[in-house]
Amino acid sequence: AQSVTQLDSQVPVFEEAPVELRCNYSSSVSVYLFWYVQYPNQGLQLLLKYLSGSTLVKGINGFDAEFNKSQTSFHLRKPSVHISDTAEYFCAVTYTDKLIFGTGTRLQVFP
Amino acid sequence: DVKVTQSSRYLVKRTGEKVFLECVQDMDHENMFWYRQDPGLGLRLIYFSYDVKMKEKGDIPEGYSVSREKKERFSLILESASTNQTSMYLCASSPTGPADTQYFGPGTRLTVL
């Protein structure tokens, strides 16, 4: 079965610093990969997704992610974070006809 | 803009009560999903539906059932609520296959006393 690991449950960072949120998945077969964000008291919304093609995927709000097949990773990055990026971030991977979510990483941006 | 609405943001029920959580989407999506979200566990799939009157079990279906009588509406039913079903419940919809973006509602925080 597919699994998704988000190693960091919390990432504190100062405003304007770069950030990387890590995601690893278990499958050796072709998969689709997603990052979703959940702002306080809201549902999830899509940040970006990898389906095929270029391994660097650009998303909304200045985020991007690099698909690394050999390391089965899909880490999310932003070169300079804002206070408004404070949220919970979920990595997800397809498994048959379902999405499997990681346990989430809470990004806390401090002024 | 896709809109997924859930009937309540907050709900408090007593143990043993029958609970209905309603979800409506306005984009004619084929697929609808129910998840529960718990701290440290992420999102776990309870049930999903590919079409009207069709349903599939997710990873944690025990204690839940669902109903999809119309394409836009997907209901989650707790036949006899228990305290371990206290959680955040999220509904989502997507156009067709697993590569499609899922669109989420704002969630219902259910407390069972």
Tab-separated table of C-alpha atoms in Angstrom:
chain	number	residue	atom	x	y	z
A	1	ALA	CA	0.000	0.000	0.000
A	2	GLN	CA	0.983	3.570	-0.590
A	3	SER	CA	2.146	5.762	2.269
A	4	VAL	CA	3.201	9.382	2.626
A	5	THR	CA	5.651	10.655	5.214
A	6	GLN	CA	5.942	14.248	6.286
A	7	LEU	CA	8.890	14.170	8.632
A	8	ASP	CA	8.345	17.547	10.240
A	9	SER	CA	5.147	18.058	12.200
A	10	GLN	CA	6.012	21.702	12.884
A	11	VAL	CA	8.329	24.160	11.139
A	12	PRO	CA	8.907	27.545	12.799
A	13	VAL	CA	10.525	30.192	10.640
A	14	PHE	CA	11.029	33.937	10.592
A	15	GLU	CA	9.372	36.109	7.989
A	16	GLU	CA	11.348	36.484	4.719
A	17	ALA	CA	13.395	33.335	5.424
A	18	PRO	CA	13.345	30.417	2.972
A	19	VAL	CA	11.490	27.245	3.895
A	20	GLU	CA	11.379	23.632	2.752
A	21	LEU	CA	8.654	21.227	3.839
A	22	ARG	CA	9.628	17.622	3.272
A	23	CYS	CA	7.509	14.851	1.814
A	24	ASN	CA	8.463	11.270	0.961
A	25	TYR	CA	6.233	8.583	-0.485
A	26	SER	CA	6.597	4.844	-0.700
A	27	SER	CA	5.511	3.754	-4.160
A	28	SER	CA	7.829	2.692	-6.960
A	29	VAL	CA	5.106	2.962	-9.581
A	30	SER	CA	4.008	6.118	-11.337
A	31	VAL	CA	2.031	8.372	-9.089
A	32	TYR	CA	0.443	11.778	-9.018
A	33	LEU	CA	1.634	14.068	-6.229
A	34	PHE	CA	-0.074	17.009	-4.571
A	35	TRP	CA	0.477	19.682	-1.968
A	36	TYR	CA	-2.571	21.165	-0.256
A	37	VAL	CA	-2.700	24.030	2.250
A	38	GLN	CA	-5.183	24.567	5.066
A	39	TYR	CA	-5.440	28.059	6.501
A	40	PRO	CA	-6.950	28.397	10.003
A	41	ASN	CA	-10.648	27.512	10.121
A	42	GLN	CA	-10.794	26.660	6.434
A	43	GLY	CA	-10.870	23.582	4.227
A	44	LEU	CA	-7.918	22.473	2.138
A	45	GLN	CA	-7.000	24.093	-1.154
A	46	LEU	CA	-4.564	22.959	-3.824
A	47	LEU	CA	-1.103	24.564	-3.878
A	48	LEU	CA	0.359	22.541	-6.732
A	49	LYS	CA	0.429	19.091	-8.293
A	50	TYR	CA	2.756	16.889	-10.307
A	51	LEU	CA	1.217	14.674	-12.967
A	52	SER	CA	4.048	14.244	-15.485
A	53	GLY	CA	6.673	16.207	-17.391
A	54	SER	CA	8.984	18.758	-15.781
A	55	THR	CA	10.044	17.738	-12.307
A	56	LEU	CA	9.872	21.327	-11.037
A	57	VAL	CA	6.301	22.312	-10.412
A	58	LYS	CA	5.257	25.877	-9.717
A	59	GLY	CA	2.250	26.572	-7.559
A	60	ILE	CA	0.281	29.433	-6.134
A	61	ASN	CA	1.537	31.982	-3.590
A	62	GLY	CA	5.178	31.637	-4.678
A	63	PHE	CA	5.573	27.965	-3.735
A	64	ASP	CA	7.226	25.333	-5.872
A	65	ALA	CA	8.098	21.637	-5.471
A	66	GLU	CA	10.645	19.291	-6.972
A	67	PHE	CA	9.684	15.732	-7.891
A	68	ASN	CA	12.610	13.375	-7.303
A	69	LYS	CA	11.783	9.885	-8.496
A	70	SER	CA	15.006	8.225	-7.298
A	71	GLN	CA	14.516	9.538	-3.771
A	72	THR	CA	10.703	9.254	-3.899
A	73	SER	CA	10.430	12.784	-2.587
A	74	PHE	CA	8.313	15.824	-3.381
A	75	HIS	CA	9.541	18.628	-1.139
A	76	LEU	CA	7.736	21.991	-1.056
A	77	ARG	CA	9.769	25.196	-1.076
A	78	LYS	CA	9.388	28.925	-0.872
A	79	PRO	CA	12.356	31.327	-1.066
A	80	SER	CA	10.854	33.970	1.240
A	81	VAL	CA	7.850	33.345	3.485
A	82	HIS	CA	5.244	35.813	4.728
A	83	ILE	CA	3.196	35.876	7.905
A	84	SER	CA	0.196	34.939	5.768
A	85	ASP	CA	1.837	31.595	4.895
A	86	THR	CA	1.156	30.394	8.431
A	87	ALA	CA	-0.974	27.297	7.838
A	88	GLU	CA	-0.937	23.519	7.770
A	89	TYR	CA	0.468	21.882	4.659
A	90	PHE	CA	-0.428	18.404	3.464
A	91	CYS	CA	1.381	16.268	0.943
A	92	ALA	CA	-0.751	13.677	-0.870
A	93	VAL	CA	-0.175	10.891	-3.378
A	94	THR	CA	-2.574	8.874	-5.469
A	95	TYR	CA	-3.108	5.212	-4.705
A	96	THR	CA	-5.372	3.421	-7.179
A	97	ASP	CA	-8.382	5.736	-7.229
A	98	LYS	CA	-7.808	7.494	-3.911
A	99	LEU	CA	-5.597	10.164	-2.427
A	100	ILE	CA	-3.409	9.248	0.531
A	101	PHE	CA	-2.517	12.219	2.721
A	102	GLY	CA	0.472	12.750	4.945
A	103	THR	CA	0.012	13.771	8.558
A	104	GLY	CA	0.649	17.436	7.806
A	105	THR	CA	3.282	20.058	8.620
A	106	ARG	CA	2.330	23.159	10.535
A	107	LEU	CA	4.283	26.133	9.226
A	108	GLN	CA	4.475	28.964	11.746
A	109	VAL	CA	5.913	32.230	10.428
A	110	PHE	CA	7.138	34.721	13.021
A	111	PRO	CA	7.698	38.473	12.466
B	1	ASP	CA	-15.382	29.011	-8.739
B	2	VAL	CA	-16.115	25.593	-7.331
B	3	LYS	CA	-18.065	25.736	-4.160
B	4	VAL	CA	-18.420	22.918	-1.680
B	5	THR	CA	-20.658	23.653	1.266
B	6	GLN	CA	-21.212	21.711	4.450
B	7	SER	CA	-24.380	22.024	6.458
B	8	SER	CA	-22.790	22.990	9.779
B	9	ARG	CA	-19.459	24.427	10.926
B	10	TYR	CA	-19.906	23.209	14.483
B	11	LEU	CA	-22.085	20.425	15.849
B	12	VAL	CA	-22.492	19.019	19.350
B	13	LYS	CA	-24.270	15.697	19.815
B	14	ARG	CA	-24.775	13.155	22.565
B	15	THR	CA	-23.522	9.590	22.563
B	16	GLY	CA	-25.956	7.304	20.776
B	17	GLU	CA	-27.587	9.995	18.657
B	18	LYS	CA	-27.925	9.598	14.896
B	19	VAL	CA	-25.970	12.340	13.147
B	20	PHE	CA	-26.275	13.582	9.582
B	21	LEU	CA	-23.556	15.651	7.919
B	22	GLU	CA	-24.532	17.131	4.583
B	23	CYS	CA	-22.293	18.209	1.729
B	24	VAL	CA	-23.297	19.958	-1.490
B	25	GLN	CA	-21.147	20.836	-4.505
B	26	ASP	CA	-22.181	23.102	-7.337
B	27	MET	CA	-19.833	22.057	-10.160
B	28	ASP	CA	-21.417	18.857	-11.432
B	29	HIS	CA	-18.472	16.792	-10.184
B	30	GLU	CA	-18.637	13.023	-10.468
B	31	ASN	CA	-16.645	12.197	-7.349
B	32	MET	CA	-17.333	13.093	-3.752
B	33	PHE	CA	-15.407	12.208	-0.622
B	34	TRP	CA	-15.723	12.265	3.147
B	35	TYR	CA	-12.611	12.557	5.315
B	36	ARG	CA	-11.986	12.947	8.980
B	37	GLN	CA	-9.087	15.065	10.182
B	38	ASP	CA	-7.411	14.459	13.525
B	39	PRO	CA	-4.252	16.083	14.933
B	40	GLY	CA	-1.176	14.076	14.074
B	41	LEU	CA	-3.120	11.723	11.796
B	42	GLY	CA	-3.785	13.964	8.806
B	43	LEU	CA	-6.810	13.237	6.654
B	44	ARG	CA	-8.264	9.758	6.520
B	45	LEU	CA	-10.802	8.703	3.935
B	46	ILE	CA	-14.096	7.421	5.297
B	47	TYR	CA	-16.169	6.864	2.136
B	48	PHE	CA	-16.244	8.081	-1.437
B	49	SER	CA	-18.675	7.999	-4.307
B	50	TYR	CA	-18.136	7.940	-8.055
B	51	ASP	CA	-21.716	8.411	-9.067
B	52	VAL	CA	-25.234	8.736	-7.811
B	53	LYS	CA	-26.220	5.808	-5.590
B	54	MET	CA	-22.684	4.437	-5.712
B	55	LYS	CA	-20.363	4.316	-2.735
B	56	GLU	CA	-17.013	2.823	-1.854
B	57	LYS	CA	-15.445	2.248	1.528
B	58	GLY	CA	-12.370	4.235	2.353
B	59	ASP	CA	-9.793	3.449	5.002
B	60	ILE	CA	-11.945	3.946	8.123
B	61	PRO	CA	-15.614	3.227	7.275
B	62	GLU	CA	-16.547	1.564	10.570
B	63	GLY	CA	-19.326	3.371	12.384
B	64	TYR	CA	-20.267	5.443	9.322
B	65	SER	CA	-22.537	5.160	6.325
B	66	VAL	CA	-23.186	7.458	3.365
B	67	SER	CA	-25.926	8.357	0.965
B	68	ARG	CA	-25.781	9.892	-2.506
B	69	GLU	CA	-29.255	10.251	-3.949
B	70	LYS	CA	-28.411	13.272	-6.114
B	71	LYS	CA	-25.193	14.076	-7.911
B	72	GLU	CA	-24.557	17.292	-6.006
B	73	ARG	CA	-25.233	15.966	-2.505
B	74	PHE	CA	-23.260	13.484	-0.397
B	75	SER	CA	-24.344	12.750	3.158
B	76	LEU	CA	-22.344	11.160	5.951
B	77	ILE	CA	-24.335	9.343	8.622
B	78	LEU	CA	-23.212	8.333	12.079
B	79	GLU	CA	-25.798	5.725	13.045
B	80	SER	CA	-24.990	5.895	16.756
B	81	ALA	CA	-22.480	8.574	17.605
B	82	SER	CA	-19.650	7.731	19.965
B	83	THR	CA	-17.086	9.927	21.698
B	84	ASN	CA	-14.289	8.577	19.495
B	85	GLN	CA	-16.052	10.111	16.515
B	86	THR	CA	-15.360	13.597	17.844
B	87	SER	CA	-13.373	15.085	14.983
B	88	MET	CA	-13.236	17.514	12.082
B	89	TYR	CA	-15.107	16.167	9.051
B	90	LEU	CA	-14.185	17.401	5.596
B	91	CYS	CA	-16.125	16.866	2.393
B	92	ALA	CA	-14.504	17.157	-1.039
B	93	SER	CA	-15.446	16.775	-4.676
B	94	SER	CA	-13.490	16.287	-7.900
B	95	PRO	CA	-14.410	16.106	-11.586
B	96	THR	CA	-13.355	12.558	-12.466
B	97	GLY	CA	-10.165	10.611	-11.828
B	98	PRO	CA	-7.381	10.554	-9.214
B	99	ALA	CA	-5.304	13.136	-11.103
B	100	ASP	CA	-7.985	15.744	-10.597
B	101	THR	CA	-7.836	18.399	-7.943
B	102	GLN	CA	-10.120	17.798	-4.993
B	103	TYR	CA	-12.136	20.802	-3.812
B	104	PHE	CA	-12.854	20.905	-0.103
B	105	GLY	CA	-15.617	22.324	2.005
B	106	PRO	CA	-14.830	24.320	5.163
B	107	GLY	CA	-15.354	21.354	7.468
B	108	THR	CA	-17.702	20.415	10.296
B	109	ARG	CA	-16.253	20.156	13.767
B	110	LEU	CA	-18.291	17.489	15.515
B	111	THR	CA	-18.159	17.011	19.261
B	112	VAL	CA	-19.824	13.944	20.752
B	113	LEU	CA	-20.454	14.141	24.493
